[in-house]
């Protein structure tokens, strides 16, 4: 770990406390838990859920579809596609399969048994 102080950074004035430099992965472990912990697993799960709306929008635009056109392909209104692109946390698996199917995109789900206690 590298430590810098205001003095060795060329600052004039009174000495300040050292600046702590931390690697990103160490900071992530400290804030959300080490890999394999329940806290880290929950963080990773929530992070993956937040990517769903971004991917729907990204793939829709790659295929040059409007929200209305995508909605028509799966039998829903433009407003429902808009909602999916902003917040897909409470979406059903059936809806995701329809949306990504219409976008010709595979969905991969992964299940891993928890370690025996």
mmCIF file of N, CA and C in Angstrom:
data_model
loop_
_atom_site.group_PDB
_atom_site.id
_atom_site.type_symbol
_atom_site.label_atom_id
_atom_site.label_comp_id
_atom_site.label_asym_id
_atom_site.label_seq_id
_atom_site.Cartn_x
_atom_site.Cartn_y
_atom_site.Cartn_z
ATOM 1 N N UNK A 1 0.854 -1.170 0.000
ATOM 2 C CA UNK A 1 0.000 0.000 0.000
ATOM 3 C C UNK A 1 0.899 1.232 0.000
ATOM 4 N N UNK A 2 0.541 2.215 -0.797
ATOM 5 C CA UNK A 2 1.307 3.443 -0.898
ATOM 6 C C UNK A 2 0.625 4.491 -0.052
ATOM 7 N N UNK A 3 1.410 5.188 0.748
ATOM 8 C CA UNK A 3 0.851 6.269 1.548
ATOM 9 C C UNK A 3 1.514 7.578 1.132
ATOM 10 N N UNK A 4 0.711 8.569 0.950
ATOM 11 C CA UNK A 4 1.201 9.902 0.617
ATOM 12 C C UNK A 4 0.757 10.858 1.706
ATOM 13 N N UNK A 5 1.566 11.845 1.958
ATOM 14 C CA UNK A 5 1.147 12.907 2.860
ATOM 15 C C UNK A 5 1.110 14.189 2.069
ATOM 16 N N UNK A 6 0.499 15.186 2.613
ATOM 17 C CA UNK A 6 0.444 16.475 1.947
ATOM 18 C C UNK A 6 1.853 16.992 1.696
ATOM 19 N N UNK A 7 2.808 16.713 2.597
ATOM 20 C CA UNK A 7 4.173 17.188 2.433
ATOM 21 C C UNK A 7 4.841 16.554 1.218
ATOM 22 N N UNK A 8 4.721 15.245 1.056
ATOM 23 C CA UNK A 8 5.430 14.634 -0.052
ATOM 24 C C UNK A 8 4.676 14.731 -1.378
ATOM 25 N N UNK A 9 3.534 15.364 -1.382
ATOM 26 C CA UNK A 9 2.823 15.646 -2.617
ATOM 27 C C UNK A 9 3.067 17.074 -3.088
ATOM 28 N N UNK A 10 3.922 17.782 -2.400
ATOM 29 C CA UNK A 10 4.285 19.128 -2.811
ATOM 30 C C UNK A 10 3.352 20.201 -2.305
ATOM 31 N N UNK A 11 2.530 19.928 -1.358
ATOM 32 C CA UNK A 11 1.611 20.916 -0.823
ATOM 33 C C UNK A 11 2.342 21.799 0.171
ATOM 34 N N UNK A 12 2.037 23.054 0.128
ATOM 35 C CA UNK A 12 2.598 23.935 1.142
ATOM 36 C C UNK A 12 1.566 24.095 2.242
ATOM 37 N N UNK A 13 2.000 24.411 3.414
ATOM 38 C CA UNK A 13 1.073 24.551 4.523
ATOM 39 C C UNK A 13 1.296 23.449 5.529
ATOM 40 N N UNK A 14 0.426 23.417 6.528
ATOM 41 C CA UNK A 14 0.610 22.437 7.594
ATOM 42 C C UNK A 14 0.467 21.010 7.068
ATOM 43 N N UNK A 15 1.205 20.114 7.676
ATOM 44 C CA UNK A 15 1.163 18.704 7.277
ATOM 45 C C UNK A 15 -0.224 18.133 7.551
ATOM 46 N N UNK A 16 -0.664 17.304 6.659
ATOM 47 C CA UNK A 16 -1.972 16.680 6.806
ATOM 48 C C UNK A 16 -1.785 15.195 7.047
ATOM 49 N N UNK A 17 -2.866 14.538 7.439
ATOM 50 C CA UNK A 17 -2.770 13.107 7.678
ATOM 51 C C UNK A 17 -2.496 12.382 6.364
ATOM 52 N N UNK A 18 -1.940 11.187 6.481
ATOM 53 C CA UNK A 18 -1.634 10.426 5.266
ATOM 54 C C UNK A 18 -2.899 10.101 4.478
ATOM 55 N N UNK A 19 -2.745 10.073 3.173
ATOM 56 C CA UNK A 19 -3.828 9.676 2.288
ATOM 57 C C UNK A 19 -3.700 8.174 2.093
ATOM 58 N N UNK A 20 -4.759 7.459 2.329
ATOM 59 C CA UNK A 20 -4.737 6.008 2.199
ATOM 60 C C UNK A 20 -5.134 5.616 0.781
ATOM 61 N N UNK A 21 -4.302 4.844 0.145
ATOM 62 C CA UNK A 21 -4.589 4.355 -1.195
ATOM 63 C C UNK A 21 -4.944 2.877 -1.072
ATOM 64 N N UNK A 22 -6.095 2.512 -1.599
ATOM 65 C CA UNK A 22 -6.579 1.147 -1.488
ATOM 66 C C UNK A 22 -6.917 0.630 -2.875
ATOM 67 N N UNK A 23 -6.602 -0.619 -3.126
ATOM 68 C CA UNK A 23 -6.962 -1.231 -4.396
ATOM 69 C C UNK A 23 -8.476 -1.383 -4.461
ATOM 70 N N UNK A 24 -9.025 -1.286 -5.674
ATOM 71 C CA UNK A 24 -10.475 -1.370 -5.857
ATOM 72 C C UNK A 24 -11.033 -2.677 -5.304
ATOM 73 N N UNK A 25 -10.400 -3.799 -5.607
ATOM 74 C CA UNK A 25 -10.942 -5.084 -5.146
ATOM 75 C C UNK A 25 -10.948 -5.187 -3.627
ATOM 76 N N UNK A 26 -9.929 -4.578 -2.967
ATOM 77 C CA UNK A 26 -9.892 -4.583 -1.505
ATOM 78 C C UNK A 26 -11.009 -3.717 -0.937
ATOM 79 N N UNK A 27 -11.245 -2.577 -1.565
ATOM 80 C CA UNK A 27 -12.323 -1.683 -1.130
ATOM 81 C C UNK A 27 -13.682 -2.360 -1.330
ATOM 82 N N UNK A 28 -13.849 -3.027 -2.469
ATOM 83 C CA UNK A 28 -15.095 -3.737 -2.739
ATOM 84 C C UNK A 28 -15.322 -4.827 -1.691
ATOM 85 N N UNK A 29 -14.273 -5.576 -1.374
ATOM 86 C CA UNK A 29 -14.385 -6.616 -0.352
ATOM 87 C C UNK A 29 -14.783 -6.020 0.990
ATOM 88 N N UNK A 30 -14.208 -4.870 1.301
ATOM 89 C CA UNK A 30 -14.492 -4.216 2.580
ATOM 90 C C UNK A 30 -15.934 -3.704 2.634
ATOM 91 N N UNK A 31 -16.413 -3.148 1.533
ATOM 92 C CA UNK A 31 -17.742 -2.534 1.524
ATOM 93 C C UNK A 31 -18.882 -3.525 1.317
ATOM 94 N N UNK A 32 -18.686 -4.542 0.488
ATOM 95 C CA UNK A 32 -19.785 -5.458 0.180
ATOM 96 C C UNK A 32 -19.508 -6.891 0.598
ATOM 97 N N UNK A 33 -18.399 -7.130 1.246
ATOM 98 C CA UNK A 33 -18.094 -8.477 1.726
ATOM 99 C C UNK A 33 -17.141 -9.213 0.811
ATOM 100 N N UNK A 34 -16.427 -10.130 1.373
ATOM 101 C CA UNK A 34 -15.464 -10.925 0.622
ATOM 102 C C UNK A 34 -16.198 -11.889 -0.303
ATOM 103 N N UNK A 35 -15.564 -12.295 -1.406
ATOM 104 C CA UNK A 35 -16.188 -13.276 -2.298
ATOM 105 C C UNK A 35 -16.603 -14.525 -1.523
ATOM 106 N N UNK A 36 -17.815 -15.020 -1.820
ATOM 107 C CA UNK A 36 -18.321 -16.218 -1.161
ATOM 108 C C UNK A 36 -19.181 -15.943 0.058
ATOM 109 N N UNK A 37 -19.165 -14.709 0.564
ATOM 110 C CA UNK A 37 -19.999 -14.396 1.720
ATOM 111 C C UNK A 37 -21.425 -14.096 1.260
ATOM 112 N N UNK A 38 -22.364 -14.231 2.169
ATOM 113 C CA UNK A 38 -23.770 -13.960 1.837
ATOM 114 C C UNK A 38 -23.963 -12.523 1.373
ATOM 115 N N UNK A 39 -23.259 -11.594 2.004
ATOM 116 C CA UNK A 39 -23.390 -10.179 1.634
ATOM 117 C C UNK A 39 -22.914 -9.949 0.203
ATOM 118 N N UNK A 40 -21.799 -10.568 -0.164
ATOM 119 C CA UNK A 40 -21.251 -10.400 -1.514
ATOM 120 C C UNK A 40 -22.175 -11.041 -2.545
ATOM 121 N N UNK A 41 -22.709 -12.224 -2.226
ATOM 122 C CA UNK A 41 -23.619 -12.900 -3.146
ATOM 123 C C UNK A 41 -24.859 -12.045 -3.412
ATOM 124 N N UNK A 42 -25.398 -11.418 -2.360
ATOM 125 C CA UNK A 42 -26.571 -10.552 -2.510
ATOM 126 C C UNK A 42 -26.230 -9.340 -3.368
ATOM 127 N N UNK A 43 -25.065 -8.752 -3.142
ATOM 128 C CA UNK A 43 -24.616 -7.602 -3.931
ATOM 129 C C UNK A 43 -24.503 -7.981 -5.403
ATOM 130 N N UNK A 44 -23.872 -9.103 -5.694
ATOM 131 C CA UNK A 44 -23.687 -9.546 -7.080
ATOM 132 C C UNK A 44 -25.035 -9.830 -7.736
ATOM 133 N N UNK A 45 -25.967 -10.421 -6.991
ATOM 134 C CA UNK A 45 -27.299 -10.719 -7.513
ATOM 135 C C UNK A 45 -28.030 -9.424 -7.867
ATOM 136 N N UNK A 46 -28.017 -8.466 -6.961
ATOM 137 C CA UNK A 46 -28.703 -7.195 -7.214
ATOM 138 C C UNK A 46 -28.063 -6.442 -8.370
ATOM 139 N N UNK A 47 -26.749 -6.525 -8.477
ATOM 140 C CA UNK A 47 -26.050 -5.870 -9.577
ATOM 141 C C UNK A 47 -26.475 -6.475 -10.912
ATOM 142 N N UNK A 48 -26.596 -7.796 -10.964
ATOM 143 C CA UNK A 48 -27.005 -8.443 -12.207
ATOM 144 C C UNK A 48 -28.436 -8.066 -12.581
ATOM 145 N N UNK A 49 -29.314 -7.897 -11.588
ATOM 146 C CA UNK A 49 -30.691 -7.482 -11.874
ATOM 147 C C UNK A 49 -30.735 -6.073 -12.460
ATOM 148 N N UNK A 50 -29.824 -5.227 -12.027
ATOM 149 C CA UNK A 50 -29.801 -3.856 -12.530
ATOM 150 C C UNK A 50 -29.351 -3.786 -13.982
ATOM 151 N N UNK A 51 -28.693 -4.828 -14.459
ATOM 152 C CA UNK A 51 -28.229 -4.839 -15.842
ATOM 153 C C UNK A 51 -29.328 -5.212 -16.835
ATOM 154 N N UNK A 52 -30.384 -5.869 -16.370
ATOM 155 C CA UNK A 52 -31.441 -6.324 -17.273
ATOM 156 C C UNK A 52 -32.058 -5.172 -18.067
ATOM 157 N N UNK A 53 -32.493 -4.091 -17.428
ATOM 158 C CA UNK A 53 -33.075 -2.993 -18.215
ATOM 159 C C UNK A 53 -32.097 -2.413 -19.235
ATOM 160 N N UNK A 54 -30.836 -2.312 -18.864
ATOM 161 C CA UNK A 54 -29.832 -1.772 -19.788
ATOM 162 C C UNK A 54 -29.668 -2.675 -21.003
ATOM 163 N N UNK A 55 -29.681 -3.985 -20.771
ATOM 164 C CA UNK A 55 -29.516 -4.929 -21.876
ATOM 165 C C UNK A 55 -30.740 -4.939 -22.791
ATOM 166 N N UNK A 56 -31.924 -4.828 -22.220
ATOM 167 C CA UNK A 56 -33.129 -4.778 -23.060
ATOM 168 C C UNK A 56 -33.028 -3.588 -24.013
ATOM 169 N N UNK A 57 -32.710 -2.441 -23.466
ATOM 170 C CA UNK A 57 -32.613 -1.231 -24.292
ATOM 171 C C UNK A 57 -31.486 -1.345 -25.322
ATOM 172 N N UNK A 58 -30.329 -1.836 -24.871
ATOM 173 C CA UNK A 58 -29.176 -1.974 -25.763
ATOM 174 C C UNK A 58 -29.503 -2.882 -26.949
ATOM 175 N N UNK A 59 -30.071 -4.062 -26.685
ATOM 176 C CA UNK A 59 -30.365 -5.011 -27.758
ATOM 177 C C UNK A 59 -31.505 -4.521 -28.643
ATOM 178 N N UNK A 60 -32.471 -3.828 -28.047
ATOM 179 C CA UNK A 60 -33.566 -3.265 -28.858
ATOM 180 C C UNK A 60 -33.010 -2.262 -29.855
ATOM 181 N N UNK A 61 -32.121 -1.391 -29.378
ATOM 182 C CA UNK A 61 -31.548 -0.369 -30.266
ATOM 183 C C UNK A 61 -30.635 -0.985 -31.325
ATOM 184 N N UNK A 62 -29.908 -2.051 -30.953
ATOM 185 C CA UNK A 62 -29.049 -2.723 -31.927
ATOM 186 C C UNK A 62 -29.865 -3.274 -33.093
ATOM 187 N N UNK A 63 -31.110 -3.647 -32.818
ATOM 188 C CA UNK A 63 -31.975 -4.186 -33.867
ATOM 189 C C UNK A 63 -32.854 -3.113 -34.506
ATOM 190 N N UNK A 64 -32.561 -1.858 -34.157
ATOM 191 C CA UNK A 64 -33.293 -0.720 -34.714
ATOM 192 C C UNK A 64 -34.799 -0.826 -34.512
ATOM 193 N N UNK A 65 -35.177 -1.261 -33.315
ATOM 194 C CA UNK A 65 -36.594 -1.349 -32.971
ATOM 195 C C UNK A 65 -36.966 -0.215 -32.029
ATOM 196 N N UNK A 66 -38.153 0.311 -32.200
ATOM 197 C CA UNK A 66 -38.678 1.270 -31.236
ATOM 198 C C UNK A 66 -39.301 0.472 -30.094
ATOM 199 N N UNK A 67 -39.610 1.159 -29.020
ATOM 200 C CA UNK A 67 -40.306 0.494 -27.914
ATOM 201 C C UNK A 67 -41.663 -0.024 -28.382
ATOM 202 N N UNK A 68 -42.335 0.728 -29.217
ATOM 203 C CA UNK A 68 -43.639 0.302 -29.742
ATOM 204 C C UNK A 68 -43.502 -0.958 -30.582
ATOM 205 N N UNK A 69 -42.476 -1.020 -31.415
ATOM 206 C CA UNK A 69 -42.275 -2.188 -32.271
ATOM 207 C C UNK A 69 -41.954 -3.434 -31.445
ATOM 208 N N UNK A 70 -41.104 -3.285 -30.430
ATOM 209 C CA UNK A 70 -40.792 -4.419 -29.571
ATOM 210 C C UNK A 70 -42.040 -4.864 -28.815
ATOM 211 N N UNK A 71 -42.811 -3.890 -28.330
ATOM 212 C CA UNK A 71 -44.053 -4.214 -27.642
ATOM 213 C C UNK A 71 -45.001 -5.001 -28.531
ATOM 214 N N UNK A 72 -45.114 -4.599 -29.792
ATOM 215 C CA UNK A 72 -45.997 -5.294 -30.732
ATOM 216 C C UNK A 72 -45.540 -6.737 -30.959
ATOM 217 N N UNK A 73 -44.223 -6.949 -30.956
ATOM 218 C CA UNK A 73 -43.697 -8.303 -31.164
ATOM 219 C C UNK A 73 -44.074 -9.264 -30.040
ATOM 220 N N UNK A 74 -44.216 -8.730 -28.828
ATOM 221 C CA UNK A 74 -44.520 -9.613 -27.692
ATOM 222 C C UNK A 74 -45.923 -9.390 -27.133
ATOM 223 N N UNK A 75 -46.696 -8.501 -27.751
ATOM 224 C CA UNK A 75 -48.084 -8.315 -27.353
ATOM 225 C C UNK A 75 -48.298 -7.407 -26.157
ATOM 226 N N UNK A 76 -47.441 -6.408 -25.982
ATOM 227 C CA UNK A 76 -47.638 -5.441 -24.897
ATOM 228 C C UNK A 76 -47.533 -4.024 -25.453
ATOM 229 N N UNK A 77 -47.921 -3.059 -24.644
ATOM 230 C CA UNK A 77 -47.874 -1.653 -25.035
ATOM 231 C C UNK A 77 -46.462 -1.080 -24.875
ATOM 232 N N UNK A 78 -46.222 0.014 -25.568
ATOM 233 C CA UNK A 78 -44.945 0.728 -25.482
ATOM 234 C C UNK A 78 -44.606 1.082 -24.043
ATOM 235 N N UNK A 79 -45.615 1.457 -23.247
ATOM 236 C CA UNK A 79 -45.353 1.855 -21.860
ATOM 237 C C UNK A 79 -44.760 0.718 -21.041
ATOM 238 N N UNK A 80 -45.167 -0.516 -21.346
ATOM 239 C CA UNK A 80 -44.608 -1.659 -20.617
ATOM 240 C C UNK A 80 -43.133 -1.878 -20.987
ATOM 241 N N UNK A 81 -42.788 -1.675 -22.228
ATOM 242 C CA UNK A 81 -41.383 -1.786 -22.648
ATOM 243 C C UNK A 81 -40.573 -0.680 -21.983
ATOM 244 N N UNK A 82 -41.141 0.506 -21.937
ATOM 245 C CA UNK A 82 -40.469 1.627 -21.273
ATOM 246 C C UNK A 82 -40.193 1.299 -19.811
ATOM 247 N N UNK A 83 -41.171 0.726 -19.139
ATOM 248 C CA UNK A 83 -40.991 0.346 -17.729
ATOM 249 C C UNK A 83 -39.906 -0.713 -17.579
ATOM 250 N N UNK A 84 -39.889 -1.683 -18.487
ATOM 251 C CA UNK A 84 -38.857 -2.728 -18.437
ATOM 252 C C UNK A 84 -37.457 -2.144 -18.619
ATOM 253 N N UNK A 85 -37.353 -1.112 -19.438
ATOM 254 C CA UNK A 85 -36.049 -0.504 -19.708
ATOM 255 C C UNK A 85 -35.581 0.420 -18.593
ATOM 256 N N UNK A 86 -36.468 0.730 -17.681
ATOM 257 C CA UNK A 86 -36.059 1.577 -16.553
ATOM 258 C C UNK A 86 -35.976 0.813 -15.245
ATOM 259 N N UNK A 87 -36.804 -0.242 -15.109
ATOM 260 C CA UNK A 87 -36.795 -0.991 -13.857
ATOM 261 C C UNK A 87 -37.419 -2.363 -14.082
ATOM 262 N N UNK A 88 -36.564 -3.367 -14.232
ATOM 263 C CA UNK A 88 -37.062 -4.711 -14.501
ATOM 264 C C UNK A 88 -36.922 -5.620 -13.290
ATOM 265 N N UNK A 89 -36.950 -5.060 -12.097
ATOM 266 C CA UNK A 89 -36.726 -5.854 -10.892
ATOM 267 C C UNK A 89 -37.866 -6.837 -10.646
ATOM 268 N N UNK A 90 -39.097 -6.442 -10.886
ATOM 269 C CA UNK A 90 -40.240 -7.304 -10.599
ATOM 270 C C UNK A 90 -40.794 -8.002 -11.841
ATOM 271 N N UNK A 91 -39.989 -8.141 -12.849
ATOM 272 C CA UNK A 91 -40.429 -8.766 -14.090
ATOM 273 C C UNK A 91 -40.458 -10.292 -13.930
ATOM 274 N N UNK A 92 -41.395 -10.924 -14.628
ATOM 275 C CA UNK A 92 -41.466 -12.389 -14.558
ATOM 276 C C UNK A 92 -40.483 -12.999 -15.560
ATOM 277 N N UNK A 93 -40.138 -14.235 -15.304
ATOM 278 C CA UNK A 93 -39.241 -14.951 -16.197
ATOM 279 C C UNK A 93 -39.897 -15.113 -17.569
ATOM 280 N N UNK A 94 -41.198 -15.344 -17.580
ATOM 281 C CA UNK A 94 -41.926 -15.472 -18.837
ATOM 282 C C UNK A 94 -41.789 -14.206 -19.688
ATOM 283 N N UNK A 95 -41.935 -13.051 -19.058
ATOM 284 C CA UNK A 95 -41.805 -11.781 -19.779
ATOM 285 C C UNK A 95 -40.388 -11.605 -20.314
ATOM 286 N N UNK A 96 -39.390 -11.930 -19.488
ATOM 287 C CA UNK A 96 -38.001 -11.828 -19.952
ATOM 288 C C UNK A 96 -37.748 -12.735 -21.149
ATOM 289 N N UNK A 97 -38.277 -13.947 -21.093
ATOM 290 C CA UNK A 97 -38.094 -14.876 -22.210
ATOM 291 C C UNK A 97 -38.736 -14.332 -23.487
ATOM 292 N N UNK A 98 -39.916 -13.728 -23.359
ATOM 293 C CA UNK A 98 -40.586 -13.140 -24.523
ATOM 294 C C UNK A 98 -39.779 -11.986 -25.092
ATOM 295 N N UNK A 99 -39.332 -11.076 -24.211
ATOM 296 C CA UNK A 99 -38.599 -9.891 -24.663
ATOM 297 C C UNK A 99 -37.293 -10.293 -25.343
ATOM 298 N N UNK A 100 -36.492 -11.105 -24.648
ATOM 299 C CA UNK A 100 -35.201 -11.472 -25.224
ATOM 300 C C UNK A 100 -35.360 -12.409 -26.412
ATOM 301 N N UNK A 101 -36.441 -13.195 -26.423
ATOM 302 C CA UNK A 101 -36.725 -14.015 -27.604
ATOM 303 C C UNK A 101 -37.007 -13.144 -28.818
ATOM 304 N N UNK A 102 -37.800 -12.095 -28.632
ATOM 305 C CA UNK A 102 -38.099 -11.163 -29.715
ATOM 306 C C UNK A 102 -36.840 -10.426 -30.174
ATOM 307 N N UNK A 103 -35.875 -10.297 -29.265
ATOM 308 C CA UNK A 103 -34.613 -9.624 -29.594
ATOM 309 C C UNK A 103 -33.545 -10.622 -30.064
ATOM 310 N N UNK A 104 -33.950 -11.874 -30.241
ATOM 311 C CA UNK A 104 -33.043 -12.939 -30.701
ATOM 312 C C UNK A 104 -31.804 -13.022 -29.819
ATOM 313 N N UNK A 105 -32.044 -13.005 -28.512
ATOM 314 C CA UNK A 105 -30.957 -13.021 -27.527
ATOM 315 C C UNK A 105 -31.214 -14.137 -26.525
ATOM 316 N N UNK A 106 -30.189 -14.933 -26.264
ATOM 317 C CA UNK A 106 -30.302 -16.022 -25.294
ATOM 318 C C UNK A 106 -30.164 -15.484 -23.878
ATOM 319 N N UNK A 107 -30.879 -16.112 -22.964
ATOM 320 C CA UNK A 107 -30.746 -15.804 -21.541
ATOM 321 C C UNK A 107 -30.094 -17.015 -20.900
ATOM 322 N N UNK A 108 -29.089 -16.777 -20.089
ATOM 323 C CA UNK A 108 -28.443 -17.863 -19.361
ATOM 324 C C UNK A 108 -28.694 -17.665 -17.884
ATOM 325 N N UNK A 109 -29.286 -18.670 -17.261
ATOM 326 C CA UNK A 109 -29.498 -18.653 -15.818
ATOM 327 C C UNK A 109 -28.512 -19.649 -15.206
ATOM 328 N N UNK A 110 -28.023 -19.311 -14.057
ATOM 329 C CA UNK A 110 -27.078 -20.187 -13.383
ATOM 330 C C UNK A 110 -27.567 -20.469 -11.977
ATOM 331 N N UNK A 111 -27.563 -21.740 -11.616
ATOM 332 C CA UNK A 111 -27.941 -22.137 -10.273
ATOM 333 C C UNK A 111 -26.797 -22.928 -9.662
ATOM 334 N N UNK A 112 -26.458 -22.588 -8.439
ATOM 335 C CA UNK A 112 -25.400 -23.302 -7.738
ATOM 336 C C UNK A 112 -25.900 -23.647 -6.344
ATOM 337 N N UNK A 113 -25.790 -24.910 -5.963
ATOM 338 C CA UNK A 113 -26.207 -25.256 -4.600
ATOM 339 C C UNK A 113 -25.290 -24.610 -3.588
ATOM 340 N N UNK A 114 -25.877 -24.211 -2.468
ATOM 341 C CA UNK A 114 -25.072 -23.639 -1.404
ATOM 342 C C UNK A 114 -24.254 -24.743 -0.749
ATOM 343 N N UNK A 115 -23.130 -24.355 -0.197
ATOM 344 C CA UNK A 115 -22.290 -25.323 0.500
ATOM 345 C C UNK A 115 -23.039 -25.855 1.708
ATOM 346 N N UNK A 116 -22.885 -27.150 1.970
ATOM 347 C CA UNK A 116 -23.534 -27.758 3.134
ATOM 348 C C UNK A 116 -22.960 -27.164 4.406
ATOM 349 N N UNK A 117 -23.838 -26.884 5.343
ATOM 350 C CA UNK A 117 -23.403 -26.271 6.595
ATOM 351 C C UNK A 117 -23.171 -27.315 7.645
#
